[in-house]
């Protein structure tokens, strides 16, 4: 395709990272995992409570991750899990911190079976001067039920096929 691709993702249970790697395998590009200055609690319930508070207050947690020369990228894939039926605050921090005007932005998502929530709408709202393509969403783990990494074994193959189909549909693969 001749485009310079950046794949930025946020992951807790490695599901979103797994999808990011599937995308990279097919379109190339640079992978960047978002990390926070002050990481979230390891305990799932504590993290959920913190995310709900951040969403209610509009707090944007500071990012430890820094991206140099964003200008060299034409396409930015942004991947995140659904938290509180929304885009997670750290991804909002990224989209506020970096100007993606004029770039093609491609969202992808993992979730616990409830879907993307308002996440893709948030990408469009936070990237008004970007071309935002149709996103991809797949079920990852079900942390509440103790299933941390569901994108493995047979589901990994199924997810990889779905990623390929989506990349074709949005024009990244022939």
Coordinates of C-alpha atoms in Angstrom, one line a residue:
X1 CA 0.0 0.0 0.0
X2 CA 3.0 2.3 0.4
X3 CA 1.7 3.9 3.6
X4 CA 3.6 4.4 6.8
X5 CA 1.5 2.7 9.5
X6 CA 1.5 3.2 13.2
X7 CA -0.5 0.7 15.4
X8 CA -1.2 2.2 18.9
X9 CA -3.0 0.0 21.4
X10 CA -4.0 -0.3 25.0
X11 CA -4.2 -3.8 26.5
X12 CA -4.8 -5.2 29.9
X13 CA -5.2 -8.9 29.2
X14 CA -3.2 -9.1 26.0
X15 CA -6.3 -9.5 23.8
X16 CA -6.0 -6.1 22.2
X17 CA -2.2 -6.7 21.7
X18 CA -3.0 -10.0 20.0
X19 CA -5.3 -8.2 17.5
X20 CA -2.7 -5.5 17.0
X21 CA -0.1 -8.1 16.1
X22 CA -2.5 -9.7 13.7
X23 CA -2.9 -6.3 12.0
X24 CA 0.8 -5.7 11.9
X25 CA 1.5 -9.1 10.4
X26 CA -0.7 -8.2 7.5
X27 CA -0.1 -4.5 6.9
X28 CA 3.3 -3.9 8.6
X29 CA 3.9 -0.9 10.6
X30 CA 5.2 0.1 14.0
X31 CA 3.6 -1.3 17.2
X32 CA 3.3 1.0 20.2
X33 CA 1.7 -0.1 23.5
X34 CA 0.2 2.7 25.6
X35 CA 1.6 2.8 29.1
X36 CA 0.6 5.1 32.0
X37 CA 2.8 7.2 34.2
X38 CA 0.7 5.7 37.1
X39 CA -0.4 2.2 36.1
X40 CA -3.9 1.1 37.0
X41 CA -4.4 -1.3 40.0
X42 CA -3.9 -5.0 39.1
X43 CA -7.1 -5.9 40.8
X44 CA -9.9 -6.0 38.2
X45 CA -12.6 -4.5 40.5
X46 CA -10.4 -1.7 41.7
X47 CA -9.5 -0.9 38.1
X48 CA -13.1 -0.8 37.0
X49 CA -14.0 1.5 39.9
X50 CA -11.1 3.8 38.9
X51 CA -12.1 3.9 35.2
X52 CA -15.7 4.7 36.2
X53 CA -14.4 7.6 38.3
X54 CA -12.2 8.8 35.4
X55 CA -15.0 8.6 32.9
X56 CA -17.4 10.5 35.2
X57 CA -14.8 13.3 35.9
X58 CA -13.3 13.4 32.4
X59 CA -9.9 12.7 33.8
X60 CA -7.2 11.9 31.2
X61 CA -4.4 9.9 32.8
X62 CA -0.9 11.0 31.8
X63 CA 0.9 8.7 29.4
X64 CA 4.4 7.3 29.9
X65 CA 4.5 6.4 26.2
X66 CA 5.9 9.0 23.9
X67 CA 5.7 8.9 20.1
X68 CA 8.4 10.7 18.2
X69 CA 7.8 11.9 14.7
X70 CA 4.1 11.2 14.4
X71 CA 4.3 13.2 11.2
X72 CA 5.9 10.3 9.3
X73 CA 2.8 8.1 9.6
X74 CA -0.1 8.3 7.2
X75 CA -2.2 5.7 8.9
X76 CA -2.8 5.2 12.6
X77 CA -4.6 2.1 13.9
X78 CA -5.9 2.7 17.4
X79 CA -6.8 -0.4 19.4
X80 CA -8.5 -0.6 22.8
X81 CA -10.7 -2.7 25.0
X82 CA -14.2 -1.6 25.9
X83 CA -14.2 -0.4 29.5
X84 CA -17.4 0.9 31.1
X85 CA -18.9 0.6 27.6
X86 CA -16.6 3.4 26.5
X87 CA -13.2 4.1 25.1
X88 CA -10.7 3.7 28.0
X89 CA -9.3 7.0 29.4
X90 CA -5.7 6.2 28.4
X91 CA -6.7 6.0 24.7
X92 CA -8.6 9.3 25.1
X93 CA -5.3 10.7 26.6
X94 CA -3.5 9.6 23.4
X95 CA -6.0 11.1 21.1
X96 CA -6.0 14.4 23.0
X97 CA -2.2 14.5 23.1
X98 CA -1.5 13.8 19.4
X99 CA -2.8 15.7 16.5
X100 CA -4.0 13.1 13.9
X101 CA -5.4 15.7 11.5
X102 CA -5.1 14.6 7.9
X103 CA -4.3 11.1 8.8
X104 CA -6.3 7.9 8.2
X105 CA -7.4 6.6 11.6
X106 CA -8.5 3.0 11.9
X107 CA -10.1 1.8 15.2
X108 CA -10.1 -1.7 16.5
X109 CA -11.5 -3.1 19.7
X110 CA -11.7 -6.1 22.0
X111 CA -14.5 -6.6 24.5
X112 CA -16.1 -9.0 26.9
X113 CA -19.0 -9.8 24.7
X114 CA -21.0 -6.5 25.1
X115 CA -19.5 -4.8 22.0
X116 CA -17.7 -1.6 21.4
X117 CA -20.0 0.6 23.3
X118 CA -19.4 4.3 22.3
X119 CA -15.7 3.7 21.6
X120 CA -15.8 4.1 17.8
X121 CA -18.0 7.2 18.1
X122 CA -15.4 8.6 20.5
X123 CA -12.6 8.1 17.9
X124 CA -14.7 10.0 15.3
X125 CA -15.4 12.8 17.8
X126 CA -11.7 13.1 19.0
X127 CA -10.4 12.9 15.4
X128 CA -12.6 15.4 13.5
X129 CA -10.0 16.3 10.9
X130 CA -9.0 12.7 10.2
X131 CA -10.5 10.1 7.9
X132 CA -11.8 7.5 10.3
X133 CA -12.4 4.1 8.7
X134 CA -14.8 1.4 9.7
X135 CA -13.6 -0.2 12.9
X136 CA -13.2 -3.9 13.9
X137 CA -14.4 -5.4 17.1
X138 CA -14.1 -8.8 18.5
X139 CA -14.8 -10.6 21.8
X140 CA -11.6 -11.0 23.9
X141 CA -11.7 -12.4 27.4
X142 CA -14.3 -12.4 30.1
X143 CA -12.3 -11.2 33.0
X144 CA -15.3 -11.2 35.4
X145 CA -15.5 -14.9 34.8
X146 CA -11.8 -15.4 35.1
X147 CA -11.2 -15.9 31.4
X148 CA -8.3 -13.5 30.8
X149 CA -7.1 -14.4 27.3
X150 CA -9.8 -15.8 25.0
X151 CA -7.9 -15.0 21.7
X152 CA -6.0 -18.2 21.6
X153 CA -6.2 -21.6 20.2
X154 CA -9.1 -22.0 17.8
X155 CA -10.4 -18.5 18.5
X156 CA -7.1 -16.9 17.4
X157 CA -7.5 -18.5 14.0
X158 CA -11.1 -17.3 13.8
X159 CA -10.1 -13.8 14.9
X160 CA -7.2 -13.7 12.4
X161 CA -9.6 -14.6 9.6
X162 CA -12.0 -11.9 10.7
X163 CA -9.1 -9.3 10.8
X164 CA -8.1 -10.3 7.2
X165 CA -11.7 -9.9 6.0
X166 CA -12.0 -6.5 7.7
X167 CA -8.7 -5.3 6.3
X168 CA -9.9 -6.2 2.8
X169 CA -13.2 -4.5 3.3
X170 CA -11.5 -1.2 4.3
X171 CA -9.0 -1.4 1.4
X172 CA -5.8 -2.5 3.2
X173 CA -5.6 -5.9 1.5
X174 CA -6.5 -7.1 -2.0

